[in-house]
Each structure stands twice: as C-alpha cells, then as structure tokens.
Amino acid sequence: MIFRFAKLCDIDRLSRLHFSVRHNYNFGIFNSLDYFFLKTYYNVLVKDVNSIIICGEHNSHGIIGFCSATLDVKKYNSNLKKNRLKLAFSAIPSILKNPRLLIDLISRLRSLNSNKATYITSEGARLEYWVWSKNFKNENFSLLMHESMLNVIRDLGKKKVSFEVDLNNKKVYKFHKLNGAIVKNHITLDDKRERVFMEYDFLSRKSKFKYNI
C-alpha cells in the first residue's frame, strides 16, 4: 500500500469510488449526485492548486481509498464559482432523476456567494471527503491514509485544519476525538441534524493513536 497525490489519470477511479460509497452519507447533497457530476467535480479539484487529494493505492487493486482537503476554503469556493456552469451542467442527469435536488443545488450555489453560511467551515484549511472502498475491510490503512493527509497539510505550513462531523456518524466523531481533534462549535441544521465543527491544532494535538508513517 502506498499513499500518494491524485493525478488527472485518477479522476475516473476517484469518481467511481466516491459513487460506490455515497449512500454511507445518509444526508447531504453528494448523496444524491451521480457519477457524471462526481467526475466533473473531481476534475475541478485535481486541477486546483489549493486542493489536496491523497490516494491509498493497493499494489494489486489500484486506488481503494482517498482523502480530500482544501488549503483555503475561500479560494476553494471561488474555484467552484468559476466552474459553476460546468458543474451545473454535469448535475442535470441527477436532477432529472430527483427534481427536488435542484432546490438543494441552488441553495449550495447561494452559499458560495454568501459570507453568512454557517453549516460548514468558512475559512482556512478544511478536510473534506474521506472515502474507503467497501470491498477492503482493513481500516488501519484507511487511518494511515487520513494521517498522511494531516501530515501534508501540516508540512505545507498550516497550523490548523477544520472540518465538520454530523453527530449521527458516531464512529467518525469518536475517532476524531481520540485522534486529537477538538470541538469548536455545535449547531442544529434546518433538517434537525446535529453537527459539530472540529479542528486539528497541530501545535497542541494529542492523539491516542500511534502512527508509523
């Protein structure tokens, strides 16, 4: 198993892998978007100098997992706005299958133009998706991949990285707490989900896990 940065030639695999596990995310807009959109989205991310995607590559099975993050949320949002027409067009097949998705997409687009969005981290470095193939049960490699992402963000000069966890995802929330993340805020979303804003502070982090990377 090796951990490496994603390349343009990985976009198809990243998209198919995310699509295969999308129902693990019981809520959220990405749960309803299909492969065609995901391929466009990851094409945008891989080309973005402020985005990072770390892949876990098996020597026999290729990429079986990945983590994504941005070094600057504001620049990430600006990049999505710059590519909004391309992303909107790629969402059409998903909208045709689920017309109500259009409302969520319009709401997400408006949030990119607003400084008042409070449901996700609004500035600084941010962790995004953490995807692992359901066909590979060795979670130790998945944890090592995630730690590799944290190391890259730290080595690029960031002192902190933020992210959000919905409390219905108890396993992930517990992991981040044990891994040295701290809770910064707690909100209730419009759909009644409980969400916490968390942060890894690399200067004061104390993890319960021992990594050998």
mmCIF file of C-alpha atoms in Angstrom:
data_model
loop_
_atom_site.group_PDB
_atom_site.id
_atom_site.type_symbol
_atom_site.label_atom_id
_atom_site.label_comp_id
_atom_site.label_asym_id
_atom_site.label_seq_id
_atom_site.Cartn_x
_atom_site.Cartn_y
_atom_site.Cartn_z
ATOM 1 C CA MET A 1 0.000 0.000 0.000
ATOM 2 C CA ILE A 2 1.287 3.430 -0.915
ATOM 3 C CA PHE A 3 -0.163 6.876 -0.263
ATOM 4 C CA ARG A 4 0.281 9.483 -2.983
ATOM 5 C CA PHE A 5 -1.228 12.599 -4.502
ATOM 6 C CA ALA A 6 -4.031 12.174 -7.012
ATOM 7 C CA LYS A 7 -3.302 12.794 -10.695
ATOM 8 C CA LEU A 8 -5.523 13.616 -13.667
ATOM 9 C CA CYS A 9 -5.475 9.975 -14.721
ATOM 10 C CA ASP A 10 -7.095 9.062 -11.352
ATOM 11 C CA ILE A 11 -10.270 11.111 -11.836
ATOM 12 C CA ASP A 12 -12.375 8.242 -13.155
ATOM 13 C CA ARG A 13 -11.368 5.946 -10.289
ATOM 14 C CA LEU A 14 -11.916 8.640 -7.644
ATOM 15 C CA SER A 15 -15.380 9.355 -9.038
ATOM 16 C CA ARG A 16 -16.409 5.707 -9.227
ATOM 17 C CA LEU A 17 -15.105 5.036 -5.739
ATOM 18 C CA HIS A 18 -16.976 8.005 -4.250
ATOM 19 C CA PHE A 19 -20.126 6.996 -6.161
ATOM 20 C CA SER A 20 -19.890 3.432 -4.812
ATOM 21 C CA VAL A 21 -19.933 4.584 -1.169
ATOM 22 C CA ARG A 22 -22.159 7.676 -1.474
ATOM 23 C CA HIS A 23 -25.008 6.037 0.456
ATOM 24 C CA ASN A 24 -22.761 5.902 3.509
ATOM 25 C CA TYR A 25 -23.589 9.613 3.714
ATOM 26 C CA ASN A 26 -27.236 9.405 4.743
ATOM 27 C CA PHE A 27 -27.724 13.126 4.272
ATOM 28 C CA GLY A 28 -26.194 15.831 2.183
ATOM 29 C CA ILE A 29 -26.214 16.851 -1.430
ATOM 30 C CA PHE A 30 -23.453 14.487 -2.574
ATOM 31 C CA ASN A 31 -25.600 11.534 -1.563
ATOM 32 C CA SER A 32 -27.931 12.348 -4.484
ATOM 33 C CA LEU A 33 -25.429 13.291 -7.199
ATOM 34 C CA ASP A 34 -24.394 10.674 -9.726
ATOM 35 C CA TYR A 35 -21.140 9.594 -11.322
ATOM 36 C CA PHE A 36 -21.324 12.161 -14.138
ATOM 37 C CA PHE A 37 -21.316 15.038 -11.644
ATOM 38 C CA LEU A 38 -18.635 13.471 -9.453
ATOM 39 C CA LYS A 39 -16.307 13.062 -12.421
ATOM 40 C CA THR A 40 -16.665 16.758 -13.226
ATOM 41 C CA TYR A 41 -16.236 17.737 -9.578
ATOM 42 C CA TYR A 42 -13.027 15.767 -9.123
ATOM 43 C CA ASN A 43 -11.704 17.077 -12.423
ATOM 44 C CA VAL A 44 -12.099 20.578 -10.963
ATOM 45 C CA LEU A 45 -10.438 19.579 -7.679
ATOM 46 C CA VAL A 46 -7.439 17.758 -9.128
ATOM 47 C CA LYS A 47 -6.627 20.836 -11.220
ATOM 48 C CA ASP A 48 -6.994 23.213 -8.251
ATOM 49 C CA VAL A 49 -3.653 24.162 -6.672
ATOM 50 C CA ASN A 50 -5.370 24.767 -3.317
ATOM 51 C CA SER A 51 -6.948 21.311 -3.178
ATOM 52 C CA ILE A 52 -5.236 18.149 -1.972
ATOM 53 C CA ILE A 53 -6.300 14.565 -2.658
ATOM 54 C CA ILE A 54 -4.296 11.754 -1.053
ATOM 55 C CA CYS A 55 -4.919 8.290 -2.524
ATOM 56 C CA GLY A 56 -4.420 4.901 -0.935
ATOM 57 C CA GLU A 57 -3.165 2.657 -3.743
ATOM 58 C CA HIS A 58 -3.097 -1.132 -3.372
ATOM 59 C CA ASN A 59 -0.350 -2.899 -5.302
ATOM 60 C CA SER A 60 -2.889 -5.246 -6.939
ATOM 61 C CA HIS A 61 -6.207 -3.377 -6.894
ATOM 62 C CA GLY A 62 -5.222 0.228 -7.588
ATOM 63 C CA ILE A 63 -6.812 3.100 -5.669
ATOM 64 C CA ILE A 64 -9.030 1.788 -2.886
ATOM 65 C CA GLY A 65 -9.453 4.999 -0.887
ATOM 66 C CA PHE A 66 -8.754 8.711 -0.759
ATOM 67 C CA CYS A 67 -8.956 11.823 1.412
ATOM 68 C CA SER A 68 -9.611 15.299 0.057
ATOM 69 C CA ALA A 69 -8.966 18.703 1.614
ATOM 70 C CA THR A 70 -8.508 22.342 0.724
ATOM 71 C CA LEU A 71 -5.811 24.652 1.998
ATOM 72 C CA ASP A 72 -8.081 27.692 1.720
ATOM 73 C CA VAL A 73 -11.877 27.447 1.895
ATOM 74 C CA LYS A 74 -12.427 30.877 0.339
ATOM 75 C CA LYS A 75 -10.252 30.036 -2.672
ATOM 76 C CA TYR A 76 -11.990 26.646 -2.929
ATOM 77 C CA ASN A 77 -15.377 28.386 -3.063
ATOM 78 C CA SER A 78 -14.085 30.844 -5.660
ATOM 79 C CA ASN A 79 -12.906 27.949 -7.804
ATOM 80 C CA LEU A 80 -16.314 26.264 -7.595
ATOM 81 C CA LYS A 81 -17.982 29.536 -8.619
ATOM 82 C CA LYS A 82 -15.621 29.856 -11.566
ATOM 83 C CA ASN A 83 -16.642 26.351 -12.680
ATOM 84 C CA ARG A 84 -20.320 26.631 -11.717
ATOM 85 C CA LEU A 85 -21.678 26.283 -15.251
ATOM 86 C CA LYS A 86 -19.667 23.144 -15.869
ATOM 87 C CA LEU A 87 -20.776 21.703 -12.518
ATOM 88 C CA ALA A 88 -24.406 22.714 -13.096
ATOM 89 C CA PHE A 89 -24.468 21.012 -16.494
ATOM 90 C CA SER A 90 -22.985 17.826 -15.034
ATOM 91 C CA ALA A 91 -25.744 17.771 -12.375
ATOM 92 C CA ILE A 92 -28.568 17.618 -14.973
ATOM 93 C CA PRO A 93 -28.787 13.791 -15.056
ATOM 94 C CA SER A 94 -29.085 13.731 -11.261
ATOM 95 C CA ILE A 95 -31.758 16.450 -11.302
ATOM 96 C CA LEU A 96 -33.791 14.541 -13.885
ATOM 97 C CA LYS A 97 -33.800 11.540 -11.541
ATOM 98 C CA ASN A 98 -34.569 13.658 -8.484
ATOM 99 C CA PRO A 99 -36.056 17.112 -9.330
ATOM 100 C CA ARG A 100 -36.040 18.181 -5.668
ATOM 101 C CA LEU A 101 -32.266 18.149 -5.876
ATOM 102 C CA LEU A 102 -32.457 21.410 -7.849
ATOM 103 C CA ILE A 103 -33.518 23.290 -4.698
ATOM 104 C CA ASP A 104 -30.519 21.953 -2.775
ATOM 105 C CA LEU A 105 -28.153 22.879 -5.585
ATOM 106 C CA ILE A 106 -29.487 26.433 -5.776
ATOM 107 C CA SER A 107 -29.100 26.741 -2.008
ATOM 108 C CA ARG A 108 -25.498 25.491 -2.220
ATOM 109 C CA LEU A 109 -24.722 27.947 -5.022
ATOM 110 C CA ARG A 110 -26.119 30.833 -2.992
ATOM 111 C CA SER A 111 -23.969 29.809 -0.043
ATOM 112 C CA LEU A 112 -20.866 30.239 -2.208
ATOM 113 C CA ASN A 113 -21.845 33.875 -2.683
ATOM 114 C CA SER A 114 -22.528 34.500 0.986
ATOM 115 C CA ASN A 115 -20.263 35.172 3.921
ATOM 116 C CA LYS A 116 -23.045 34.105 6.283
ATOM 117 C CA ALA A 117 -23.058 30.358 5.601
ATOM 118 C CA THR A 118 -22.728 28.683 8.989
ATOM 119 C CA TYR A 119 -23.145 24.982 8.226
ATOM 120 C CA ILE A 120 -19.566 24.418 7.011
ATOM 121 C CA THR A 121 -16.152 25.846 7.839
ATOM 122 C CA SER A 122 -15.878 29.267 6.213
ATOM 123 C CA GLU A 123 -12.141 29.958 6.179
ATOM 124 C CA GLY A 124 -8.700 28.396 6.476
ATOM 125 C CA ALA A 125 -7.766 24.811 5.689
ATOM 126 C CA ARG A 126 -10.604 22.276 5.679
ATOM 127 C CA LEU A 127 -10.877 18.497 5.493
ATOM 128 C CA GLU A 128 -13.487 17.294 3.008
ATOM 129 C CA TYR A 129 -14.187 13.692 1.992
ATOM 130 C CA TRP A 130 -12.666 10.536 3.425
ATOM 131 C CA VAL A 131 -13.569 7.589 1.176
ATOM 132 C CA TRP A 132 -12.612 3.937 1.525
ATOM 133 C CA SER A 133 -13.710 1.010 -0.654
ATOM 134 C CA LYS A 134 -16.350 -1.185 0.948
ATOM 135 C CA ASN A 135 -14.523 -4.205 -0.518
ATOM 136 C CA PHE A 136 -11.455 -3.673 1.680
ATOM 137 C CA LYS A 137 -12.042 -4.035 5.405
ATOM 138 C CA ASN A 138 -8.554 -3.180 6.671
ATOM 139 C CA GLU A 139 -9.309 0.100 8.433
ATOM 140 C CA ASN A 140 -5.710 0.523 9.581
ATOM 141 C CA PHE A 141 -4.686 1.555 6.074
ATOM 142 C CA SER A 142 -7.603 3.986 5.940
ATOM 143 C CA LEU A 143 -6.421 5.583 9.200
ATOM 144 C CA LEU A 144 -2.849 5.798 7.889
ATOM 145 C CA MET A 145 -4.117 7.482 4.745
ATOM 146 C CA HIS A 146 -6.008 10.049 6.820
ATOM 147 C CA GLU A 147 -2.936 10.693 8.952
ATOM 148 C CA SER A 148 -0.891 11.162 5.778
ATOM 149 C CA MET A 149 -3.317 13.895 4.755
ATOM 150 C CA LEU A 150 -2.905 15.649 8.114
ATOM 151 C CA ASN A 151 0.873 15.437 7.775
ATOM 152 C CA VAL A 152 0.772 17.000 4.304
ATOM 153 C CA ILE A 153 -1.403 19.897 5.497
ATOM 154 C CA ARG A 154 0.908 20.492 8.449
ATOM 155 C CA ASP A 155 4.058 20.260 6.299
ATOM 156 C CA LEU A 156 2.599 22.849 3.921
ATOM 157 C CA GLY A 157 2.655 25.332 6.774
ATOM 158 C CA LYS A 158 -0.889 25.161 8.131
ATOM 159 C CA LYS A 159 -1.115 25.246 11.919
ATOM 160 C CA LYS A 160 -4.743 24.093 11.990
ATOM 161 C CA VAL A 161 -7.271 22.293 9.810
ATOM 162 C CA SER A 162 -11.024 22.347 10.402
ATOM 163 C CA PHE A 163 -13.905 20.110 9.372
ATOM 164 C CA GLU A 164 -17.470 19.154 10.272
ATOM 165 C CA VAL A 165 -18.986 15.926 11.566
ATOM 166 C CA ASP A 166 -22.680 15.116 11.885
ATOM 167 C CA LEU A 167 -23.317 13.518 15.257
ATOM 168 C CA ASN A 168 -25.361 10.703 13.736
ATOM 169 C CA ASN A 169 -21.988 9.468 12.439
ATOM 170 C CA LYS A 170 -20.903 8.382 15.906
ATOM 171 C CA LYS A 171 -17.982 6.221 14.789
ATOM 172 C CA VAL A 172 -16.282 9.042 12.854
ATOM 173 C CA TYR A 173 -16.914 11.562 15.631
ATOM 174 C CA LYS A 174 -15.393 9.228 18.232
ATOM 175 C CA PHE A 175 -12.361 8.599 16.023
ATOM 176 C CA HIS A 176 -11.586 12.294 15.577
ATOM 177 C CA LYS A 177 -11.926 12.926 19.308
ATOM 178 C CA LEU A 178 -9.476 10.116 20.083
ATOM 179 C CA ASN A 179 -7.211 11.305 17.276
ATOM 180 C CA GLY A 180 -6.708 14.678 18.907
ATOM 181 C CA ALA A 181 -9.355 16.882 17.264
ATOM 182 C CA ILE A 182 -11.226 19.373 19.432
ATOM 183 C CA VAL A 183 -14.829 20.566 19.150
ATOM 184 C CA LYS A 184 -15.121 24.267 18.292
ATOM 185 C CA ASN A 185 -18.865 24.681 17.796
ATOM 186 C CA HIS A 186 -22.155 22.776 17.757
ATOM 187 C CA ILE A 187 -25.181 23.635 15.590
ATOM 188 C CA THR A 188 -28.536 22.207 14.544
ATOM 189 C CA LEU A 189 -29.182 22.233 10.793
ATOM 190 C CA ASP A 190 -32.521 23.017 9.173
ATOM 191 C CA ASP A 191 -33.200 19.294 8.746
ATOM 192 C CA LYS A 192 -32.595 18.799 12.513
ATOM 193 C CA ARG A 193 -29.193 17.145 12.144
ATOM 194 C CA GLU A 194 -26.754 17.879 14.956
ATOM 195 C CA ARG A 195 -23.388 18.995 13.568
ATOM 196 C CA VAL A 196 -20.122 19.791 15.307
ATOM 197 C CA PHE A 197 -17.288 21.884 13.957
ATOM 198 C CA MET A 198 -13.955 20.260 14.812
ATOM 199 C CA GLU A 199 -10.326 21.225 14.434
ATOM 200 C CA TYR A 200 -6.889 19.652 14.473
ATOM 201 C CA ASP A 201 -4.440 22.099 16.042
ATOM 202 C CA PHE A 202 -1.036 20.739 15.059
ATOM 203 C CA LEU A 203 0.743 22.686 17.801
ATOM 204 C CA SER A 204 -1.267 21.175 20.654
ATOM 205 C CA ARG A 205 -2.745 17.974 19.212
ATOM 206 C CA LYS A 206 -2.618 14.853 21.377
ATOM 207 C CA SER A 207 -3.711 11.668 19.621
ATOM 208 C CA LYS A 208 -4.485 8.377 21.354
ATOM 209 C CA PHE A 209 -3.143 6.546 18.292
ATOM 210 C CA LYS A 210 0.454 5.790 17.409
ATOM 211 C CA TYR A 211 1.251 6.062 13.714
ATOM 212 C CA ASN A 212 4.317 4.749 11.941
ATOM 213 C CA ILE A 213 4.393 6.680 8.667
#
